[in-house]
XYZ file of C-alpha atoms in Angstrom:
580
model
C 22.973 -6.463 -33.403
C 22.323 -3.951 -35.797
C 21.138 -0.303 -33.965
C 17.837 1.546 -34.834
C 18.589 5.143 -35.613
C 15.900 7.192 -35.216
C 17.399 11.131 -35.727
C 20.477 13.222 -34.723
C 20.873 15.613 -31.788
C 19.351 19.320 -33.174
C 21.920 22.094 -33.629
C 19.143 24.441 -32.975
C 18.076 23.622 -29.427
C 20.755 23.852 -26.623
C 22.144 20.830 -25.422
C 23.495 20.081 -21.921
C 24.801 17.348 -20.067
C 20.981 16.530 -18.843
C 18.582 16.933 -21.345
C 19.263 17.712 -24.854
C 16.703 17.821 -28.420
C 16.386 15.061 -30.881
C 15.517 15.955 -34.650
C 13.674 12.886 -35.890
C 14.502 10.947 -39.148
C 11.302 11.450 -41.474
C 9.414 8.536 -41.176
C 10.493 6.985 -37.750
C 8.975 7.280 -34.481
C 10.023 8.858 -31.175
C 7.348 8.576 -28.674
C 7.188 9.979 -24.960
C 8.438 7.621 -22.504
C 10.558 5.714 -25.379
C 14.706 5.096 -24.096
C 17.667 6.673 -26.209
C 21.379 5.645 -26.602
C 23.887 7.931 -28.222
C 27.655 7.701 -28.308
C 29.865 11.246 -28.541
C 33.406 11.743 -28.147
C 35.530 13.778 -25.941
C 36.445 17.427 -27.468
C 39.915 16.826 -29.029
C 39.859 13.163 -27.794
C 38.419 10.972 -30.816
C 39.034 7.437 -29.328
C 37.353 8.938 -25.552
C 34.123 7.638 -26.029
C 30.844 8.592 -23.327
C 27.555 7.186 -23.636
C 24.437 9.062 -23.117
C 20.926 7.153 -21.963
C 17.627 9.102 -21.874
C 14.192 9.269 -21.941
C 11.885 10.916 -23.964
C 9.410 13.423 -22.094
C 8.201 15.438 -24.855
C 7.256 15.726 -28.292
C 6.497 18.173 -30.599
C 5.911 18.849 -34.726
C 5.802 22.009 -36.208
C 5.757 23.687 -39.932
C 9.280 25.281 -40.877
C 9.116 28.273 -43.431
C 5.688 29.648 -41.977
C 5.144 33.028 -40.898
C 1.809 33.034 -39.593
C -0.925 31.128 -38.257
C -3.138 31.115 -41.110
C 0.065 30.216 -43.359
C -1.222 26.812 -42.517
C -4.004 26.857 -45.017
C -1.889 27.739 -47.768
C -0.030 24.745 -46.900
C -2.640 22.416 -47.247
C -3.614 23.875 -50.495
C -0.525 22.951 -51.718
C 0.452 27.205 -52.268
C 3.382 27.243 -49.629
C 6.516 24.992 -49.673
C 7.042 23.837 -46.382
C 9.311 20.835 -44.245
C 8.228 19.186 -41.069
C 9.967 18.951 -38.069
C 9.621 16.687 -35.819
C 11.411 16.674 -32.645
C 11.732 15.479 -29.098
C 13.248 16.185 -25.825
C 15.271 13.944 -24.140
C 15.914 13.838 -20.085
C 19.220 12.234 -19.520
C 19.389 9.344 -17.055
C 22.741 8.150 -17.157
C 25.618 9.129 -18.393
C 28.740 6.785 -18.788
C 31.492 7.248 -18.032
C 30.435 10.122 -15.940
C 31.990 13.047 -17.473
C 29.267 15.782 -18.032
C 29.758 17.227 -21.135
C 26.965 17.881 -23.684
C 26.236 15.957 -26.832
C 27.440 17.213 -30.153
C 24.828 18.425 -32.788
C 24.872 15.932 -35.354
C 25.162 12.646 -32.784
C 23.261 9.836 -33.953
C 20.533 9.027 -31.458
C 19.093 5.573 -31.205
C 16.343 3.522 -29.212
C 17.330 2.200 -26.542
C 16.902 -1.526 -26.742
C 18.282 -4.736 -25.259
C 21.073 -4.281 -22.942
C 21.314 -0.482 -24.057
C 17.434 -0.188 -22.894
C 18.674 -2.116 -19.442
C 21.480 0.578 -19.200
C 18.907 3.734 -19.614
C 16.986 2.412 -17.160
C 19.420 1.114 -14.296
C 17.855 -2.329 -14.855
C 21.224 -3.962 -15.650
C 22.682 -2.816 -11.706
C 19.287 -4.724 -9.867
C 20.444 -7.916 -8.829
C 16.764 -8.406 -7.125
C 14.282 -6.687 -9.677
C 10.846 -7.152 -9.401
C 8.175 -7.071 -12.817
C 6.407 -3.725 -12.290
C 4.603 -3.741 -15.402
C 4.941 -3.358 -19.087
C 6.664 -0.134 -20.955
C 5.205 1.047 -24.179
C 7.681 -0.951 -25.890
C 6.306 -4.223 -24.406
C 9.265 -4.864 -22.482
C 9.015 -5.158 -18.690
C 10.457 -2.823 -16.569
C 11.471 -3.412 -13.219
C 11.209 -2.214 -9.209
C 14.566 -3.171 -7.339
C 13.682 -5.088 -4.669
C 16.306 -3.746 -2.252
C 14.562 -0.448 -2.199
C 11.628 -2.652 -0.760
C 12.545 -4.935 1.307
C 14.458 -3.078 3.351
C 18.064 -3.429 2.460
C 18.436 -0.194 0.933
C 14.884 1.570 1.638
C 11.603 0.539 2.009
C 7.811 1.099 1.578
C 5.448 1.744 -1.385
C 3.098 4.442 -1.274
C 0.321 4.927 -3.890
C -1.617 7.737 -5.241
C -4.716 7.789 -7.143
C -8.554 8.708 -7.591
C -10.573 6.336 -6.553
C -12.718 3.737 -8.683
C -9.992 4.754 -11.974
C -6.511 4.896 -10.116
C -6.587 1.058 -9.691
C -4.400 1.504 -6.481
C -5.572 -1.752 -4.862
C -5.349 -3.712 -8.199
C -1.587 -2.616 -8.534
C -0.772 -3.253 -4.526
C -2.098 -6.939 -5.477
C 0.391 -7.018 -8.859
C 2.814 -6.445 -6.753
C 2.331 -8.718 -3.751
C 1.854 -11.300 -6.292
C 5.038 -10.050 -8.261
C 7.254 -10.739 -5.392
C 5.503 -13.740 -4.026
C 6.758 -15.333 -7.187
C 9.909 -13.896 -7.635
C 13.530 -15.211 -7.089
C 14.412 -12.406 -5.359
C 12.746 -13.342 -1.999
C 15.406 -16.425 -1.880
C 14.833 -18.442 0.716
C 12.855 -16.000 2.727
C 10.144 -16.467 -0.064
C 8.273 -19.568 1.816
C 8.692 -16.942 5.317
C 7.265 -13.670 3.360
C 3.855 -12.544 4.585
C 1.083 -9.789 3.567
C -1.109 -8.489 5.698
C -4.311 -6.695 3.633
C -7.287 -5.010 4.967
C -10.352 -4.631 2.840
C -11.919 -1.928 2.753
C -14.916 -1.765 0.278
C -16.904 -4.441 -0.686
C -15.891 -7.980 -0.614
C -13.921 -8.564 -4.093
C -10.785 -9.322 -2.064
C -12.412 -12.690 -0.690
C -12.003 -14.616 -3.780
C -8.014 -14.331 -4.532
C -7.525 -17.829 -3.972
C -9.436 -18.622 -6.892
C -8.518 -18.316 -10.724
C -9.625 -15.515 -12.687
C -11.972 -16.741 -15.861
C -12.235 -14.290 -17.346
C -8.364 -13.974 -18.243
C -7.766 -13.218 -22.184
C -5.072 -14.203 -24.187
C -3.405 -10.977 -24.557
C -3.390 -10.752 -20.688
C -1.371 -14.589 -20.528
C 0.894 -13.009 -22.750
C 1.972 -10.173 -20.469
C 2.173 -12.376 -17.944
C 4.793 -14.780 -20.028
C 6.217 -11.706 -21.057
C 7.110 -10.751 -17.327
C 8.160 -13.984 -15.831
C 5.254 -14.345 -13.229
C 3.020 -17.513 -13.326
C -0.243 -17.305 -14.003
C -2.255 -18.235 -11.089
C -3.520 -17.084 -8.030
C -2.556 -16.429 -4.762
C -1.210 -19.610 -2.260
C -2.031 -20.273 1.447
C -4.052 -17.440 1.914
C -7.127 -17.234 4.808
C -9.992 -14.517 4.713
C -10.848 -12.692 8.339
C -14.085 -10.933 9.127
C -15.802 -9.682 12.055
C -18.767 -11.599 13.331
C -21.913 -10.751 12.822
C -23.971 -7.960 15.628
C -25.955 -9.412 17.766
C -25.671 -13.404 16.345
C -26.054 -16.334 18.823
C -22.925 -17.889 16.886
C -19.866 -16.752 15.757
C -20.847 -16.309 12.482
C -18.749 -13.855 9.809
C -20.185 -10.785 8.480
C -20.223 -11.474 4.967
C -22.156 -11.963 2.366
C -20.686 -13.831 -0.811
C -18.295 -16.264 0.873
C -18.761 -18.084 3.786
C -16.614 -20.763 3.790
C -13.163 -21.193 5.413
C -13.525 -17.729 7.019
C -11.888 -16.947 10.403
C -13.648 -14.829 12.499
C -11.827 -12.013 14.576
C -12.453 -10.148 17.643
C -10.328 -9.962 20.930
C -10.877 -10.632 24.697
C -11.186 -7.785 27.505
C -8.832 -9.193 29.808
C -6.633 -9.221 26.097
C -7.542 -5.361 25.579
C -6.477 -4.590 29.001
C -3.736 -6.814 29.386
C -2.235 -5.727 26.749
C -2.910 -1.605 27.298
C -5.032 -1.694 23.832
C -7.475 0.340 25.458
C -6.549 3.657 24.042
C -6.971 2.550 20.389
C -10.619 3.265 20.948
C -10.177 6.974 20.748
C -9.857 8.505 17.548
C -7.399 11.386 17.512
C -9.700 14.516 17.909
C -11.231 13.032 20.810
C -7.350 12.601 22.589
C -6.849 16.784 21.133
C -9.459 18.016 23.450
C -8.588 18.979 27.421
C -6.924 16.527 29.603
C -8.580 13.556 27.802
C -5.707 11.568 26.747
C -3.939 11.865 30.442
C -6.978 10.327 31.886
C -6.909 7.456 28.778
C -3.308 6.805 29.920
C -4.069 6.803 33.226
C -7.096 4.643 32.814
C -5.136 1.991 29.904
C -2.435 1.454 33.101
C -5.652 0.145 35.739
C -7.069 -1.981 33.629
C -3.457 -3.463 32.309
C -2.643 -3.733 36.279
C -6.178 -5.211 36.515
C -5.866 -7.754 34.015
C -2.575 -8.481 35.331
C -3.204 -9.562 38.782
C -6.372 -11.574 37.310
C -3.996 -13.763 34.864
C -2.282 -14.377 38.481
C -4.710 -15.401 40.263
C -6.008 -18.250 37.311
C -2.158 -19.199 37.675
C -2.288 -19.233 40.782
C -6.216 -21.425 41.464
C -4.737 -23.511 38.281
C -7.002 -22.236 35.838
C -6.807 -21.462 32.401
C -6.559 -17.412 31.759
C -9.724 -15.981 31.413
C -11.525 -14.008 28.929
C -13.371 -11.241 31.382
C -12.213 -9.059 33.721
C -12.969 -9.538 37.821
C -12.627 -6.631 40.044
C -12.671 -6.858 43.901
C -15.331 -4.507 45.752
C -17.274 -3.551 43.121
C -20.350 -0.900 43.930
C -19.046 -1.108 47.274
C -19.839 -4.505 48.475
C -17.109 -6.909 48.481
C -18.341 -8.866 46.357
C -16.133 -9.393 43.101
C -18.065 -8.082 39.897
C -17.596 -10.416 37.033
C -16.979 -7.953 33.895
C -17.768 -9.955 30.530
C -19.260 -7.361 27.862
C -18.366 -3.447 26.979
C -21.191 -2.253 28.608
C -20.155 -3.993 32.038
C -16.485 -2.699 31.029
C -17.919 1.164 30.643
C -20.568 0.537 33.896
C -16.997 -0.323 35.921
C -15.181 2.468 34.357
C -18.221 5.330 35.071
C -18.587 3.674 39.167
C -14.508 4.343 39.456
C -14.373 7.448 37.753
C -17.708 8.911 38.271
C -19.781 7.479 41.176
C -16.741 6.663 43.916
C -14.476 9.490 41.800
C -11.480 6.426 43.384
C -8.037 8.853 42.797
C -6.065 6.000 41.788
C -8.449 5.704 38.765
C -9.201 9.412 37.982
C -5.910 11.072 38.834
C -5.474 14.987 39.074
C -8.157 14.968 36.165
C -11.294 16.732 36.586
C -14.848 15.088 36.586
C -16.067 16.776 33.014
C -12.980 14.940 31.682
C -14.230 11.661 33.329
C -17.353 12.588 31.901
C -15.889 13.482 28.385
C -14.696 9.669 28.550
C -17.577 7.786 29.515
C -19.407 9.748 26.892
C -16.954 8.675 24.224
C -17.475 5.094 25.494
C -21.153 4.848 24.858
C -20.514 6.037 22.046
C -18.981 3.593 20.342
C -20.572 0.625 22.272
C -22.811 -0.246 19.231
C -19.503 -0.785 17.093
C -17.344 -2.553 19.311
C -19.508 -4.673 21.577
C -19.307 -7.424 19.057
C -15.650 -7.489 18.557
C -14.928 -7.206 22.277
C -16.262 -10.049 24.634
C -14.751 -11.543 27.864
C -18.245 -14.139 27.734
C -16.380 -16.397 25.664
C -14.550 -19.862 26.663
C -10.459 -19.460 26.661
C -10.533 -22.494 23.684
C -13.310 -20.393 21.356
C -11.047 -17.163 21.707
C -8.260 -18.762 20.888
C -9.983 -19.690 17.355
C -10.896 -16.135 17.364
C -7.079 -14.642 17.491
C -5.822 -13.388 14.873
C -1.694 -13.776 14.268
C -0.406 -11.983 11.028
C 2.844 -13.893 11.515
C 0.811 -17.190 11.382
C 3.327 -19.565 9.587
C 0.503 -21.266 8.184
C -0.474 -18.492 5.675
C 1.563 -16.286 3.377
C -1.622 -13.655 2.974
C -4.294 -12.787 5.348
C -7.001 -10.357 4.217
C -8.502 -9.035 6.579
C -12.098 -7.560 6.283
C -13.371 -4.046 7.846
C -15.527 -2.778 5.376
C -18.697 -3.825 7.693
C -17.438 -2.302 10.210
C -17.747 1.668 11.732
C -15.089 4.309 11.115
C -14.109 4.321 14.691
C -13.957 0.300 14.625
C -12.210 0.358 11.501
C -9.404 2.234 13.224
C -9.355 -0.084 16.207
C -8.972 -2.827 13.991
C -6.203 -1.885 12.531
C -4.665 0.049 15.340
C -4.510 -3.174 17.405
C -3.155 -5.830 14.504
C -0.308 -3.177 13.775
C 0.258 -2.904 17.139
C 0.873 -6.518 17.993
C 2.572 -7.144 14.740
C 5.507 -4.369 15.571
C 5.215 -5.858 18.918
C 5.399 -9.330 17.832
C 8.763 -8.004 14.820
C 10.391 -6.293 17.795
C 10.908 -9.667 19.385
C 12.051 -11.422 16.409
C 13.814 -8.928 14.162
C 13.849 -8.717 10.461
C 12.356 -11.922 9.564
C 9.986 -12.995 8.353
C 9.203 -9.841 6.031
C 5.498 -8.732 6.218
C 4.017 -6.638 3.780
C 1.082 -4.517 5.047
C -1.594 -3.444 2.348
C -3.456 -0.484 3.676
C -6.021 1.918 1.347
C -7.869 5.069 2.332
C -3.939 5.515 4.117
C -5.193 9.208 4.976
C -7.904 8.318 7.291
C -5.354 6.874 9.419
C -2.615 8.850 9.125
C -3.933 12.365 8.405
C -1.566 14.751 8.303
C -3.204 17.290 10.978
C -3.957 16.131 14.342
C -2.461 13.423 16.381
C -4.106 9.805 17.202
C -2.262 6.384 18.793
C -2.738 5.004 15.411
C -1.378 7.784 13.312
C 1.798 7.433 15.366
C 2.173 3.813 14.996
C 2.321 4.373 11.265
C 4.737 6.790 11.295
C 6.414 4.424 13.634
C 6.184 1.606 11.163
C 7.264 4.141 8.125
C 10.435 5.344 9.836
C 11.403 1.929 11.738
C 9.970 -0.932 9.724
C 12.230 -1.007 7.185
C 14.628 -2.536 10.427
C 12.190 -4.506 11.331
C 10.971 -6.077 7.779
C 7.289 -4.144 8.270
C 7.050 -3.048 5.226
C 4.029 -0.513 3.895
C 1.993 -0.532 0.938
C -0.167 2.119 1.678
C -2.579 3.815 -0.799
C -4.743 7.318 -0.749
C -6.354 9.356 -2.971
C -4.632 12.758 -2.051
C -1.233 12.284 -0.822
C -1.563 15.986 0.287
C -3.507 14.606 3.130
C -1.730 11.852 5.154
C 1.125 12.823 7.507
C 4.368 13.210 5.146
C 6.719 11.738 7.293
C 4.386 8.724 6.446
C 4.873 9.386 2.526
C 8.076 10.633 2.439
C 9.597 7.265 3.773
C 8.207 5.446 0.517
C 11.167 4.185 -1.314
C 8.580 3.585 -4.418
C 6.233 6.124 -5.204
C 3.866 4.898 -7.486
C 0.441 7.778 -9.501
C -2.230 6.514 -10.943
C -5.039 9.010 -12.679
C -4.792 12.008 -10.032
C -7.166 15.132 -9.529
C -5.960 18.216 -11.193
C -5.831 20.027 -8.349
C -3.954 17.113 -6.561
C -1.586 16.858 -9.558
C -0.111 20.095 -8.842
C 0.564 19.590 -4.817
C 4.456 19.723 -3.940
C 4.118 15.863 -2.913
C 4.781 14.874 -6.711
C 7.698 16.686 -7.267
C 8.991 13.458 -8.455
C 6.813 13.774 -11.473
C 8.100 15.708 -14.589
C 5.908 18.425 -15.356
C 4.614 16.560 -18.801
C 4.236 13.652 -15.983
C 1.934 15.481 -13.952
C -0.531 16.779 -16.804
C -0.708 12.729 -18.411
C -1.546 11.874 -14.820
C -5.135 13.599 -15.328
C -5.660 11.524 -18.466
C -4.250 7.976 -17.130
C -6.569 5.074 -17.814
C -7.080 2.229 -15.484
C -4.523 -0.283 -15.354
C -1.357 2.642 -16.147
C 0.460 3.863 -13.395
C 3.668 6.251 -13.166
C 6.428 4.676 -10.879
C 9.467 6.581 -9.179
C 12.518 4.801 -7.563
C 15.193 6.159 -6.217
C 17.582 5.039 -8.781
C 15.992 5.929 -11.994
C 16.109 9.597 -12.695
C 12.969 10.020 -14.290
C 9.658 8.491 -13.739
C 8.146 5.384 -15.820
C 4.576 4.427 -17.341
C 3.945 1.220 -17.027
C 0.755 -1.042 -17.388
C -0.004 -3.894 -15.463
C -1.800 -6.849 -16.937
C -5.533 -7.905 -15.858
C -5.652 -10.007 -12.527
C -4.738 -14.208 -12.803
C -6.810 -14.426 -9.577
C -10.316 -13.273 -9.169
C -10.964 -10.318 -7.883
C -14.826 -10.799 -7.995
C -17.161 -13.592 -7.197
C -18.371 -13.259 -10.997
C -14.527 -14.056 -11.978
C -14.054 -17.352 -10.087
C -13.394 -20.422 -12.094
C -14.002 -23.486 -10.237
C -11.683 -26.140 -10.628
C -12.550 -29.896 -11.339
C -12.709 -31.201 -8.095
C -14.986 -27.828 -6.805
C -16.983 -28.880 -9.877
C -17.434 -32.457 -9.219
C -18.545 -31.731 -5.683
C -21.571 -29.162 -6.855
C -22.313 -31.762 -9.435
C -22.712 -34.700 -6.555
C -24.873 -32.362 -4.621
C -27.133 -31.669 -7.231
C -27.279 -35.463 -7.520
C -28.450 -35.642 -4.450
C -32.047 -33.898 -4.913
């Protein structure tokens, strides 16, 4: 196949073994981010060939035979002979075989396309690539899925402003990327996603197809080998609604085939989930998070001994919690809401001041805790209940691992900041419980915006060090973290350093220039402030130099107005319209 030349290597410009200057042939095209091939020869050693693959990551044109600035208006009055030249700089990304010696002035330079472009690129080497998105050549380029998955690295971490950055949008490409992909294997029927939403409710409708898909889009899509659908065996989650006789979810566009969440106190006690309900600052300040410790250990010892004695009396294991000489009768207080839960907790700590309960800890700490409970009784009461029957909180749990579902999004945007955290404190927490007892697989992807609320880089919180938990051990455990922010600067970096992919959408100037995107050329960082939706930078660890890439408009709805109802969903509105 015949090569497309598109200039030489300029004699004027240094050139080293890692970047080098290209004069362009008049009328051809060199464009930032395009790939170049060039062949030299060994000094002295005609028939020792080395191939040099690049990437273009700037351009420039300038007047040659001008003095002055203003010589430029003689030019365009036709007064001063002039030649243009046109030139671009070329980062080197591989170099084969590797022997680093410069290119000769003079070398013909081409485009990089084909296998040559797979070469540049390191696609040829992935024997599990996944579609990332198209180049500006139209050609797909690819994320190796062993820098994913686990096998070689793992985690994705993505950077962006919000409402332009399109992080969600491109977490979603990608979980529906690999959900289609050959790569998975036979894990791919195992392979899981956990995603919590959090704004609005346009995640509720990926089940459905997208109607609003053009032509152009179906295209990409062919172009990149992924089907055009949307997403298979998924189920939506929600909290119920406050104060509802029913267990009704909180939403308001979809209501059907929606599970409803919330968890058990003998399950929050049992299981020592009770210090998820303090945010970080509150666990900074005095002896607070001794007395939480000391506290989570009662109630777990509590819960315990009342899961024995159901075993024991053959009954089922309850929701509530029943302690034994409450208020100092002996009668046995039956604990079924939070506010019986934080009456209990202020009679042992407060009232009675029992030792076994309050420790070596003071009485303003006590205080300091009840406080905190009240608190944030308004936003948990209605996600933790021990009034329910064993058989309606079973409905009510929520397993990520579920076999029964490949992706479970899971909604929190109704919910307060504090319960927000709690919700995804616990599910983390009994998913790396859950992976710790059965190993690598099935691999579970975890979709997580807003990734700096949770994991902010000052302070410390339970849930901040169960990510970086899941960030430095998941990849063992096939956890695997998609997690998304606006400011990178801000989350914990051991967090966002373990991110095998690093992926920029439109970023903040002043963001742009933080030591976190060192990965990014400096040409990289200043297109970053002038992205549009739908382009992204990506960064892997075996491609030298970062790519742009767009990814094509959603095949599943991510709206209620972009849901196109099938026949049969069709036929069934029609036959209830029939009936008035």
């Amino acid at each position: 196949m015949t090569k497309t030349s598109v200039g030489y290597v300029l004699g004027t410009q240094e050139s080293t073994p890692l970047e080098f200057w290209v004069a362009v042939i008049p009328n051809r095209v060199l464009r930032l981010d395009d790939a170049i091939e060039l062949q030299t020869y060994r000094p002295g050693e005609p028939n020792k060939i080395i191939h040099f693959y690049g990437v273009v990551d700037y351009v420039r044109t300038l007047y040659e035979g001008t003095q002055f600035d203003t010589d430029t208006f003689l030019v365009t009055q036709g007064r001063l002979p002039v030649n243009i030249s046109y030139a671009a700089h070329v980062r080197v990304t591989r170099i084969e075989p590797e022997e680093y010696l410069p290119p000769q002035p003079g070398d013909t330079v081409y485009l990089a396309e084909n296998e040559d472009l797979k070469k540049a690129l390191y696609f040829d080497g992935m024997e599990k690539p996944i579609p990332a998105g198209l180049m500006r050549n139209g050609r797909p380029a690819y994320l190796n899925f062993e820098f994913i998955n686990g096998e070689k690295g793992a985690h994705i971490n993505i950077s962006g402003v919000s409402g332009v950055a399109t992080k969600t949008s491109y977490a979603l490409f990608l979980l529906h990327a690999i959900f289609n992909s050959a790569a998975l294997g036979n894990r791919k029927a195992n392979t899981k996603a956990l995603i919590f939403n959090v704004k609005g409710e346009d995640l509720f409708f990926l089940d459905k197809a997208n109607s609003c898909l053009k032509d152009e889009a179906r295209n990409d899509y062919q172009t990149l080998g992924i089907p055009i659908e949307p997403f298979k065996d998924a189920r939506f989650c929600a909290a119920p609604r406050k104060f509802s006789p029913d267990l009704s979810p909180h939403l308001d566009r979809r209501q059907d085939d929606i599970k409803v969440y919330l968890w058990s106190l003998r399950e929050l006690c049992r299981d020592r989930l009770f210090s998820f309900l303090f945010a970080g600052e509150d666990l900074e300040r005095g002896n607070l998070g001794f007395l939480v410790a000391g506290v989570t250990e009662k109630l777990a010892k509590l819960a315990l001994d009342n899961d024995k004695e159901d075993r024991k009396n053959n009954r089922e294991s309850g929701t509530n919690l029943v302690a034994d000489e409450a208020y100092g009768n002996n009668n046995k207080l039956n604990i079924e809401t939070f506010s019986d839960l934080i009456d209990f907790l202020e009679y042992k700590l407060l009232e009675v001041e029992d030792r076994s309960w309050l420790g070596r800890n003071a009485g303003a700490t006590a205080e300091a805790l009840i406080r905190r409970l009240w608190g944030i009784k308004s936003e948990m009461s209605h996600l933790i209940r021990g009034d329910l029957s064993p058989k309606d909180m079973a409905d009510c749990r929520l397993d990520p691992l579920d076999a029964a579902y490949q992706l479970s999004v899971v909604d929190i945007n109704k919910l307060g900041g504090k319960a927000q955290k709690f919700v995804v404190s616990i599910l983390l927490q009994k998913l790396f419980t859950e992976k710790e007892k059965r190993g690598q697989d099935p691999i579970v992807f975890i979709v997580l915006d807003e990734l700096n609320k949770y994991a902010p880089r000052e302070g410390r919180s339970p849930i901040k060090n169960l990510l970086v938990e899941i960030a430095e051990r998941g990849r063992s455990l096939g956890i695997i973290l998609v997690g998304a922010q606006q400011t990178a600067s801000e989350v914990e970096r051991r967090v966002v350093g373990q991110a095998s992919i690093r992926v920029v959408g439109r970023l903040d100037s002043a963001e742009a220039e933080r030591p976190e995107y060192n990965f990014l050329t400096e040409a990289c960082r200043k297109r970053s402030l002038l992205l549009k939706s739908g382009s992204m930078f990506i960064h892997q660890p075996e491609v030298p130099a970062p790519l742009l890439v767009n990814f094509p408009f959603p095949a599943y709805a991510t709206r209620q107005s972009e849901v196109s109802l099938s026949q049969a969903e069709i036929a069934e509105i029609e036959a209830d319209l029939d009936r008035f």
